[in-house]
Amino acid sequence: MEDREEDVRLGANRFSERQPIGTAAQSQDEGKDYTEPPAAPFFEPGELSSWSFYRAGIAEFMATFLFLYITILTVMGVVKEKTKCPTVGIQGIAWAFGGMIFALVYCTAGISGGHINPAVTFGLFLARKLSLTRAVFYMVMQCLGAICGAGVVKGFMGKTRYGLLGGGANAVNPDYTNGAALGAEIVGTFVLGYTVFSATDAKRSARDSHVPILAPLPIGFAVVLVHLATIPVTGTGINPARSLGAAIIFHKGQGLG
C-alpha cells in the first residue's frame, strides 16, 4: 500500500496539473510544427516592377469576369420564368455561385491567392497577408472584371430583355427593412471571411497535408449556404464586385447604357 501511495505521489509531482490544450498547446514554441508567414509590408513599391504582380491581377480580373458571367446568367434564367418549376430555382442559384467560387479559387489560388472578392482582399489586407499596393490593385481588377462580365451578359441578352429581367442586380426585398438587409449582408460576409481564414490557416495546413488542396471546398460551400439564407432578403451580395458590376451595367433598373 505504501509503495502504491509513493507511485501516486511521484506521478502527481512529475506532471503539471494545468497542461495546455487546444490552441494553447498548438502555440507552444517547443515542438512547433508550422511556420507563421511573415506579415506583408504595408506598402511594397517593388511589386510594381514584377510580372507576377500583374499576372495575379489579370487572374483576379478573369476570375471575377467568369464569376459574374455564369452567375448573372443563372439568376436571369430563373427570373425570366413565371414559375420556378422549370428553372433551377433559388437552390440552383446558390449552387451556381458556390460552385463557381470553388472552381475559380482552385484555379487561381496558386497565381493570385484566389480572392475574387474585394471583401476577402480587404480582410486579408487588415490581417497583413498582403500589401496595400496589391490589395488596391486586386480590388480594382475585381471590380473591372465584374463590370465586364455583366456587360457581356447584357450584350448577349440585349438591352430590352436585360432590363426587363433585372440584370441580375441585387435589391432589398420590400418585406425587409434596409437595416435588416444590411445586417444580413454583414453576417453573410463574416461567414465567408471566417471560412477563408480558417481554411487557409498556417497551423492547419502544416498538420493536414490535404488542407491546401481542399481549401476551395469549404469556401465554396460557405457561399452556397449564405446564398440560401440571404437570397430572399437582398439577393445576396457578400461580394462588392458582384453587386457593383451588375448595378453599373443595369443602370438604375433600365438596362441602358
PDB file of C-alpha atoms in Angstrom:
ATOM      1  CA  MET A   1       0.000   0.000   0.000  1.00  0.00           C
ATOM      2  CA  GLU A   2       2.830   2.367   0.836  1.00  0.00           C
ATOM      3  CA  ASP A   3       4.519   1.642  -2.493  1.00  0.00           C
ATOM      4  CA  ARG A   4       1.306   2.455  -4.310  1.00  0.00           C
ATOM      5  CA  GLU A   5       0.918   5.750  -2.475  1.00  0.00           C
ATOM      6  CA  GLU A   6       4.512   6.620  -3.366  1.00  0.00           C
ATOM      7  CA  ASP A   7       3.847   5.992  -7.060  1.00  0.00           C
ATOM      8  CA  VAL A   8       0.803   8.249  -6.942  1.00  0.00           C
ATOM      9  CA  ARG A   9       2.774  10.987  -5.222  1.00  0.00           C
ATOM     10  CA  LEU A  10       5.620  10.843  -7.744  1.00  0.00           C
ATOM     11  CA  GLY A  11       3.204  10.841 -10.642  1.00  0.00           C
ATOM     12  CA  ALA A  12       1.386  13.878  -9.297  1.00  0.00           C
ATOM     13  CA  ASN A  13       4.640  15.803  -8.915  1.00  0.00           C
ATOM     14  CA  ARG A  14       6.014  14.742 -12.284  1.00  0.00           C
ATOM     15  CA  PHE A  15       3.204  16.243 -14.357  1.00  0.00           C
ATOM     16  CA  SER A  16       1.735  19.712 -14.054  1.00  0.00           C
ATOM     17  CA  GLU A  17      -1.946  19.919 -13.180  1.00  0.00           C
ATOM     18  CA  ARG A  18      -2.562  22.531 -15.858  1.00  0.00           C
ATOM     19  CA  GLN A  19      -1.486  21.211 -19.232  1.00  0.00           C
ATOM     20  CA  PRO A  20      -2.164  23.468 -22.241  1.00  0.00           C
ATOM     21  CA  ILE A  21      -4.871  22.131 -24.519  1.00  0.00           C
ATOM     22  CA  GLY A  22      -6.323  23.066 -27.893  1.00  0.00           C
ATOM     23  CA  THR A  23      -4.860  26.181 -29.471  1.00  0.00           C
ATOM     24  CA  ALA A  24      -2.817  26.874 -26.336  1.00  0.00           C
ATOM     25  CA  ALA A  25      -0.975  23.601 -26.835  1.00  0.00           C
ATOM     26  CA  GLN A  26      -0.519  24.312 -30.532  1.00  0.00           C
ATOM     27  CA  SER A  27       1.070  27.679 -29.822  1.00  0.00           C
ATOM     28  CA  GLN A  28       3.877  26.335 -27.649  1.00  0.00           C
ATOM     29  CA  ASP A  29       7.299  27.128 -29.073  1.00  0.00           C
ATOM     30  CA  GLU A  30       8.668  23.677 -28.302  1.00  0.00           C
ATOM     31  CA  GLY A  31       7.786  21.184 -30.994  1.00  0.00           C
ATOM     32  CA  LYS A  32       6.173  23.820 -33.191  1.00  0.00           C
ATOM     33  CA  ASP A  33       5.359  22.062 -36.466  1.00  0.00           C
ATOM     34  CA  TYR A  34       4.376  25.083 -38.539  1.00  0.00           C
ATOM     35  CA  THR A  35       5.771  28.441 -39.518  1.00  0.00           C
ATOM     36  CA  GLU A  36       3.684  31.584 -39.477  1.00  0.00           C
ATOM     37  CA  PRO A  37       4.269  33.547 -42.687  1.00  0.00           C
ATOM     38  CA  PRO A  38       5.812  36.981 -42.034  1.00  0.00           C
ATOM     39  CA  ALA A  39       3.498  39.978 -42.129  1.00  0.00           C
ATOM     40  CA  ALA A  40       3.337  41.670 -45.502  1.00  0.00           C
ATOM     41  CA  PRO A  41       4.766  45.198 -45.690  1.00  0.00           C
ATOM     42  CA  PHE A  42       2.193  47.975 -45.650  1.00  0.00           C
ATOM     43  CA  PHE A  43       3.454  49.377 -48.957  1.00  0.00           C
ATOM     44  CA  GLU A  44       5.654  47.459 -51.375  1.00  0.00           C
ATOM     45  CA  PRO A  45       6.608  49.609 -54.403  1.00  0.00           C
ATOM     46  CA  GLY A  46       8.916  46.869 -55.685  1.00  0.00           C
ATOM     47  CA  GLU A  47       5.859  44.823 -56.649  1.00  0.00           C
ATOM     48  CA  LEU A  48       5.043  47.297 -59.389  1.00  0.00           C
ATOM     49  CA  SER A  49       8.046  46.118 -61.399  1.00  0.00           C
ATOM     50  CA  SER A  50       7.272  42.409 -61.009  1.00  0.00           C
ATOM     51  CA  TRP A  51       5.470  40.430 -63.715  1.00  0.00           C
ATOM     52  CA  SER A  52       3.944  38.096 -61.120  1.00  0.00           C
ATOM     53  CA  PHE A  53       2.176  41.127 -59.607  1.00  0.00           C
ATOM     54  CA  TYR A  54       0.380  41.933 -62.874  1.00  0.00           C
ATOM     55  CA  ARG A  55      -0.219  38.269 -63.656  1.00  0.00           C
ATOM     56  CA  ALA A  56      -2.020  37.956 -60.315  1.00  0.00           C
ATOM     57  CA  GLY A  57      -4.152  40.997 -61.149  1.00  0.00           C
ATOM     58  CA  ILE A  58      -5.064  39.520 -64.531  1.00  0.00           C
ATOM     59  CA  ALA A  59      -6.036  36.271 -62.784  1.00  0.00           C
ATOM     60  CA  GLU A  60      -8.349  38.202 -60.440  1.00  0.00           C
ATOM     61  CA  PHE A  61      -9.864  40.054 -63.396  1.00  0.00           C
ATOM     62  CA  MET A  62     -10.546  36.877 -65.364  1.00  0.00           C
ATOM     63  CA  ALA A  63     -11.897  35.007 -62.344  1.00  0.00           C
ATOM     64  CA  THR A  64     -14.341  37.774 -61.433  1.00  0.00           C
ATOM     65  CA  PHE A  65     -15.322  38.172 -65.099  1.00  0.00           C
ATOM     66  CA  LEU A  66     -16.213  34.475 -65.370  1.00  0.00           C
ATOM     67  CA  PHE A  67     -17.897  34.544 -61.972  1.00  0.00           C
ATOM     68  CA  LEU A  68     -20.261  37.347 -62.976  1.00  0.00           C
ATOM     69  CA  TYR A  69     -20.905  35.885 -66.415  1.00  0.00           C
ATOM     70  CA  ILE A  70     -22.047  32.478 -65.137  1.00  0.00           C
ATOM     71  CA  THR A  71     -23.901  33.625 -62.048  1.00  0.00           C
ATOM     72  CA  ILE A  72     -25.838  36.506 -63.645  1.00  0.00           C
ATOM     73  CA  LEU A  73     -26.954  34.272 -66.499  1.00  0.00           C
ATOM     74  CA  THR A  74     -28.166  31.766 -63.907  1.00  0.00           C
ATOM     75  CA  VAL A  75     -30.073  34.429 -61.979  1.00  0.00           C
ATOM     76  CA  MET A  76     -31.713  35.812 -65.114  1.00  0.00           C
ATOM     77  CA  GLY A  77     -32.638  32.309 -66.249  1.00  0.00           C
ATOM     78  CA  VAL A  78     -34.658  31.906 -63.071  1.00  0.00           C
ATOM     79  CA  VAL A  79     -36.194  35.390 -63.204  1.00  0.00           C
ATOM     80  CA  LYS A  80     -37.455  35.046 -66.797  1.00  0.00           C
ATOM     81  CA  GLU A  81     -39.834  32.192 -65.920  1.00  0.00           C
ATOM     82  CA  LYS A  82     -43.204  32.957 -64.343  1.00  0.00           C
ATOM     83  CA  THR A  83     -42.907  29.908 -62.095  1.00  0.00           C
ATOM     84  CA  LYS A  84     -39.768  28.441 -60.570  1.00  0.00           C
ATOM     85  CA  CYS A  85     -40.622  24.832 -61.509  1.00  0.00           C
ATOM     86  CA  PRO A  86     -38.960  24.886 -64.983  1.00  0.00           C
ATOM     87  CA  THR A  87     -35.829  26.567 -63.543  1.00  0.00           C
ATOM     88  CA  VAL A  88     -33.050  25.670 -61.115  1.00  0.00           C
ATOM     89  CA  GLY A  89     -34.689  27.943 -58.528  1.00  0.00           C
ATOM     90  CA  ILE A  90     -33.009  29.550 -55.530  1.00  0.00           C
ATOM     91  CA  GLN A  91     -31.123  26.346 -54.779  1.00  0.00           C
ATOM     92  CA  GLY A  92     -29.651  26.319 -58.270  1.00  0.00           C
ATOM     93  CA  ILE A  93     -28.608  29.965 -57.984  1.00  0.00           C
ATOM     94  CA  ALA A  94     -26.879  29.251 -54.682  1.00  0.00           C
ATOM     95  CA  TRP A  95     -25.036  26.273 -56.147  1.00  0.00           C
ATOM     96  CA  ALA A  96     -24.024  28.305 -59.221  1.00  0.00           C
ATOM     97  CA  PHE A  97     -22.411  30.948 -57.012  1.00  0.00           C
ATOM     98  CA  GLY A  98     -20.774  28.436 -54.678  1.00  0.00           C
ATOM     99  CA  GLY A  99     -19.673  26.132 -57.481  1.00  0.00           C
ATOM    100  CA  MET A 100     -18.036  28.941 -59.413  1.00  0.00           C
ATOM    101  CA  ILE A 101     -16.197  30.132 -56.311  1.00  0.00           C
ATOM    102  CA  PHE A 102     -14.959  26.590 -55.686  1.00  0.00           C
ATOM    103  CA  ALA A 103     -13.702  26.196 -59.253  1.00  0.00           C
ATOM    104  CA  LEU A 104     -12.189  29.675 -59.574  1.00  0.00           C
ATOM    105  CA  VAL A 105     -10.444  29.623 -56.191  1.00  0.00           C
ATOM    106  CA  TYR A 106      -8.967  26.249 -57.094  1.00  0.00           C
ATOM    107  CA  CYS A 107      -7.749  27.588 -60.460  1.00  0.00           C
ATOM    108  CA  THR A 108      -6.316  30.906 -59.273  1.00  0.00           C
ATOM    109  CA  ALA A 109      -5.096  30.121 -55.759  1.00  0.00           C
ATOM    110  CA  GLY A 110      -1.574  29.445 -56.995  1.00  0.00           C
ATOM    111  CA  ILE A 111      -1.461  32.669 -59.024  1.00  0.00           C
ATOM    112  CA  SER A 112      -3.170  35.371 -57.001  1.00  0.00           C
ATOM    113  CA  GLY A 113      -4.487  33.598 -53.929  1.00  0.00           C
ATOM    114  CA  GLY A 114      -7.957  33.258 -55.438  1.00  0.00           C
ATOM    115  CA  HIS A 115      -9.679  36.185 -53.720  1.00  0.00           C
ATOM    116  CA  ILE A 116     -12.353  37.054 -56.347  1.00  0.00           C
ATOM    117  CA  ASN A 117     -13.952  39.334 -53.771  1.00  0.00           C
ATOM    118  CA  PRO A 118     -12.887  42.813 -52.573  1.00  0.00           C
ATOM    119  CA  ALA A 119     -14.230  41.989 -49.099  1.00  0.00           C
ATOM    120  CA  VAL A 120     -11.893  38.989 -48.859  1.00  0.00           C
ATOM    121  CA  THR A 121      -8.985  41.056 -50.174  1.00  0.00           C
ATOM    122  CA  PHE A 122      -9.661  43.826 -47.661  1.00  0.00           C
ATOM    123  CA  GLY A 123      -9.873  41.331 -44.797  1.00  0.00           C
ATOM    124  CA  LEU A 124      -6.562  39.742 -45.780  1.00  0.00           C
ATOM    125  CA  PHE A 125      -5.016  43.201 -46.018  1.00  0.00           C
ATOM    126  CA  LEU A 126      -6.138  44.022 -42.478  1.00  0.00           C
ATOM    127  CA  ALA A 127      -4.577  40.739 -41.357  1.00  0.00           C
ATOM    128  CA  ARG A 128      -1.285  41.785 -43.005  1.00  0.00           C
ATOM    129  CA  LYS A 129      -1.453  38.953 -45.529  1.00  0.00           C
ATOM    130  CA  LEU A 130      -0.801  41.276 -48.455  1.00  0.00           C
ATOM    131  CA  SER A 131       0.407  44.825 -49.014  1.00  0.00           C
ATOM    132  CA  LEU A 132      -1.712  47.890 -49.673  1.00  0.00           C
ATOM    133  CA  THR A 133      -0.322  48.017 -53.214  1.00  0.00           C
ATOM    134  CA  ARG A 134      -1.522  44.524 -54.033  1.00  0.00           C
ATOM    135  CA  ALA A 135      -4.822  44.930 -52.180  1.00  0.00           C
ATOM    136  CA  VAL A 136      -5.810  48.064 -54.124  1.00  0.00           C
ATOM    137  CA  PHE A 137      -4.709  46.509 -57.421  1.00  0.00           C
ATOM    138  CA  TYR A 138      -6.707  43.356 -56.729  1.00  0.00           C
ATOM    139  CA  MET A 139      -9.858  45.253 -55.818  1.00  0.00           C
ATOM    140  CA  VAL A 140      -9.664  47.428 -58.937  1.00  0.00           C
ATOM    141  CA  MET A 141      -9.168  44.390 -61.177  1.00  0.00           C
ATOM    142  CA  GLN A 142     -12.002  42.518 -59.451  1.00  0.00           C
ATOM    143  CA  CYS A 143     -14.432  45.378 -59.989  1.00  0.00           C
ATOM    144  CA  LEU A 144     -13.377  45.807 -63.628  1.00  0.00           C
ATOM    145  CA  GLY A 145     -13.777  42.083 -64.215  1.00  0.00           C
ATOM    146  CA  ALA A 146     -17.248  42.155 -62.679  1.00  0.00           C
ATOM    147  CA  ILE A 147     -18.326  45.102 -64.837  1.00  0.00           C
ATOM    148  CA  CYS A 148     -17.047  43.382 -67.982  1.00  0.00           C
ATOM    149  CA  GLY A 149     -18.729  40.097 -67.048  1.00  0.00           C
ATOM    150  CA  ALA A 150     -22.084  41.797 -66.530  1.00  0.00           C
ATOM    151  CA  GLY A 151     -21.558  43.769 -69.743  1.00  0.00           C
ATOM    152  CA  VAL A 152     -21.047  40.604 -71.776  1.00  0.00           C
ATOM    153  CA  VAL A 153     -24.287  39.166 -70.373  1.00  0.00           C
ATOM    154  CA  LYS A 154     -26.100  42.362 -71.351  1.00  0.00           C
ATOM    155  CA  GLY A 155     -24.629  42.100 -74.853  1.00  0.00           C
ATOM    156  CA  PHE A 156     -25.909  38.540 -75.210  1.00  0.00           C
ATOM    157  CA  MET A 157     -29.353  39.251 -73.790  1.00  0.00           C
ATOM    158  CA  GLY A 158     -29.988  42.574 -75.496  1.00  0.00           C
ATOM    159  CA  LYS A 159     -30.764  45.861 -73.744  1.00  0.00           C
ATOM    160  CA  THR A 160     -34.538  45.443 -73.595  1.00  0.00           C
ATOM    161  CA  ARG A 161     -34.614  41.865 -72.349  1.00  0.00           C
ATOM    162  CA  TYR A 162     -31.726  42.517 -69.995  1.00  0.00           C
ATOM    163  CA  GLY A 163     -33.572  45.448 -68.452  1.00  0.00           C
ATOM    164  CA  LEU A 164     -36.853  43.578 -68.102  1.00  0.00           C
ATOM    165  CA  LEU A 165     -35.137  40.687 -66.291  1.00  0.00           C
ATOM    166  CA  GLY A 166     -33.449  42.984 -63.799  1.00  0.00           C
ATOM    167  CA  GLY A 167     -29.886  42.475 -64.986  1.00  0.00           C
ATOM    168  CA  GLY A 168     -29.095  40.128 -62.105  1.00  0.00           C
ATOM    169  CA  ALA A 169     -28.694  43.163 -59.848  1.00  0.00           C
ATOM    170  CA  ASN A 170     -29.210  42.964 -56.096  1.00  0.00           C
ATOM    171  CA  ALA A 171     -32.225  44.610 -54.487  1.00  0.00           C
ATOM    172  CA  VAL A 172     -33.671  44.657 -50.988  1.00  0.00           C
ATOM    173  CA  ASN A 173     -36.881  42.648 -50.671  1.00  0.00           C
ATOM    174  CA  PRO A 174     -39.765  45.023 -49.786  1.00  0.00           C
ATOM    175  CA  ASP A 175     -40.688  42.711 -46.903  1.00  0.00           C
ATOM    176  CA  TYR A 176     -37.422  43.619 -45.153  1.00  0.00           C
ATOM    177  CA  THR A 177     -36.042  46.919 -43.912  1.00  0.00           C
ATOM    178  CA  ASN A 178     -32.749  48.347 -45.079  1.00  0.00           C
ATOM    179  CA  GLY A 179     -31.335  47.714 -41.619  1.00  0.00           C
ATOM    180  CA  ALA A 180     -32.275  44.044 -41.766  1.00  0.00           C
ATOM    181  CA  ALA A 181     -30.746  43.769 -45.224  1.00  0.00           C
ATOM    182  CA  LEU A 182     -27.534  45.393 -44.024  1.00  0.00           C
ATOM    183  CA  GLY A 183     -27.376  43.018 -41.061  1.00  0.00           C
ATOM    184  CA  ALA A 184     -27.888  40.006 -43.318  1.00  0.00           C
ATOM    185  CA  GLU A 185     -25.061  41.132 -45.591  1.00  0.00           C
ATOM    186  CA  ILE A 186     -22.711  41.765 -42.664  1.00  0.00           C
ATOM    187  CA  VAL A 187     -23.321  38.332 -41.174  1.00  0.00           C
ATOM    188  CA  GLY A 188     -23.054  36.649 -44.569  1.00  0.00           C
ATOM    189  CA  THR A 189     -19.762  38.384 -45.347  1.00  0.00           C
ATOM    190  CA  PHE A 190     -18.439  37.426 -41.911  1.00  0.00           C
ATOM    191  CA  VAL A 191     -19.275  33.768 -42.543  1.00  0.00           C
ATOM    192  CA  LEU A 192     -17.365  33.876 -45.820  1.00  0.00           C
ATOM    193  CA  GLY A 193     -14.367  35.686 -44.337  1.00  0.00           C
ATOM    194  CA  TYR A 194     -14.235  33.398 -41.315  1.00  0.00           C
ATOM    195  CA  THR A 195     -14.232  30.360 -43.604  1.00  0.00           C
ATOM    196  CA  VAL A 196     -11.463  31.792 -45.779  1.00  0.00           C
ATOM    197  CA  PHE A 197      -9.195  32.470 -42.794  1.00  0.00           C
ATOM    198  CA  SER A 198      -9.913  29.078 -41.257  1.00  0.00           C
ATOM    199  CA  ALA A 199      -9.379  27.145 -44.498  1.00  0.00           C
ATOM    200  CA  THR A 200      -6.034  28.858 -45.151  1.00  0.00           C
ATOM    201  CA  ASP A 201      -4.703  28.802 -41.581  1.00  0.00           C
ATOM    202  CA  ALA A 202      -0.967  28.009 -41.432  1.00  0.00           C
ATOM    203  CA  LYS A 203      -1.292  25.641 -38.467  1.00  0.00           C
ATOM    204  CA  ARG A 204      -3.983  23.572 -40.141  1.00  0.00           C
ATOM    205  CA  SER A 205      -2.074  23.381 -43.427  1.00  0.00           C
ATOM    206  CA  ALA A 206       1.018  22.115 -41.622  1.00  0.00           C
ATOM    207  CA  ARG A 207      -0.807  19.334 -39.782  1.00  0.00           C
ATOM    208  CA  ASP A 208      -3.038  18.154 -42.614  1.00  0.00           C
ATOM    209  CA  SER A 209      -1.303  17.978 -45.978  1.00  0.00           C
ATOM    210  CA  HIS A 210      -4.636  17.721 -47.811  1.00  0.00           C
ATOM    211  CA  VAL A 211      -5.981  21.014 -46.474  1.00  0.00           C
ATOM    212  CA  PRO A 212      -4.412  23.331 -49.129  1.00  0.00           C
ATOM    213  CA  ILE A 213      -5.957  21.178 -51.854  1.00  0.00           C
ATOM    214  CA  LEU A 214      -9.398  21.114 -50.245  1.00  0.00           C
ATOM    215  CA  ALA A 215      -9.428  24.775 -49.115  1.00  0.00           C
ATOM    216  CA  PRO A 216     -11.674  25.897 -52.032  1.00  0.00           C
ATOM    217  CA  LEU A 217     -14.325  23.348 -50.997  1.00  0.00           C
ATOM    218  CA  PRO A 218     -15.385  24.866 -47.643  1.00  0.00           C
ATOM    219  CA  ILE A 219     -15.139  28.354 -49.134  1.00  0.00           C
ATOM    220  CA  GLY A 220     -17.469  27.438 -51.978  1.00  0.00           C
ATOM    221  CA  PHE A 221     -19.799  25.615 -49.616  1.00  0.00           C
ATOM    222  CA  ALA A 222     -19.966  28.671 -47.339  1.00  0.00           C
ATOM    223  CA  VAL A 223     -21.010  30.761 -50.346  1.00  0.00           C
ATOM    224  CA  VAL A 224     -23.785  28.255 -51.122  1.00  0.00           C
ATOM    225  CA  LEU A 225     -25.159  28.365 -47.572  1.00  0.00           C
ATOM    226  CA  VAL A 226     -25.036  32.162 -47.311  1.00  0.00           C
ATOM    227  CA  HIS A 227     -26.901  32.481 -50.615  1.00  0.00           C
ATOM    228  CA  LEU A 228     -29.594  30.059 -49.492  1.00  0.00           C
ATOM    229  CA  ALA A 229     -30.113  32.194 -46.395  1.00  0.00           C
ATOM    230  CA  THR A 230     -29.968  35.698 -47.854  1.00  0.00           C
ATOM    231  CA  ILE A 231     -31.274  35.472 -51.440  1.00  0.00           C
ATOM    232  CA  PRO A 232     -34.831  36.102 -50.131  1.00  0.00           C
ATOM    233  CA  VAL A 233     -33.562  39.199 -48.289  1.00  0.00           C
ATOM    234  CA  THR A 234     -31.185  41.034 -50.642  1.00  0.00           C
ATOM    235  CA  GLY A 235     -30.441  38.660 -53.484  1.00  0.00           C
ATOM    236  CA  THR A 236     -27.127  38.139 -51.636  1.00  0.00           C
ATOM    237  CA  GLY A 237     -24.202  40.441 -52.166  1.00  0.00           C
ATOM    238  CA  ILE A 238     -21.302  39.480 -49.823  1.00  0.00           C
ATOM    239  CA  ASN A 239     -19.113  40.395 -52.787  1.00  0.00           C
ATOM    240  CA  PRO A 240     -18.893  44.132 -53.526  1.00  0.00           C
ATOM    241  CA  ALA A 241     -17.571  43.482 -57.039  1.00  0.00           C
ATOM    242  CA  ARG A 242     -20.557  41.273 -57.880  1.00  0.00           C
ATOM    243  CA  SER A 243     -23.032  43.875 -56.630  1.00  0.00           C
ATOM    244  CA  LEU A 244     -21.201  46.820 -58.208  1.00  0.00           C
ATOM    245  CA  GLY A 245     -20.711  45.226 -61.625  1.00  0.00           C
ATOM    246  CA  ALA A 246     -24.333  44.204 -62.001  1.00  0.00           C
ATOM    247  CA  ALA A 247     -25.597  47.573 -60.714  1.00  0.00           C
ATOM    248  CA  ILE A 248     -23.435  49.645 -63.059  1.00  0.00           C
ATOM    249  CA  ILE A 249     -24.395  47.694 -66.171  1.00  0.00           C
ATOM    250  CA  PHE A 250     -28.062  47.520 -65.176  1.00  0.00           C
ATOM    251  CA  HIS A 251     -28.037  51.345 -64.895  1.00  0.00           C
ATOM    252  CA  LYS A 252     -30.692  52.038 -62.264  1.00  0.00           C
ATOM    253  CA  GLY A 253     -33.053  49.316 -63.413  1.00  0.00           C
ATOM    254  CA  GLN A 254     -33.317  50.469 -67.026  1.00  0.00           C
ATOM    255  CA  GLY A 255     -30.774  48.142 -68.635  1.00  0.00           C
ATOM    256  CA  LEU A 256     -29.488  51.071 -70.680  1.00  0.00           C
ATOM    257  CA  GLY A 257     -26.048  52.476 -71.173  1.00  0.00           C
TER     258      GLY A 257
END
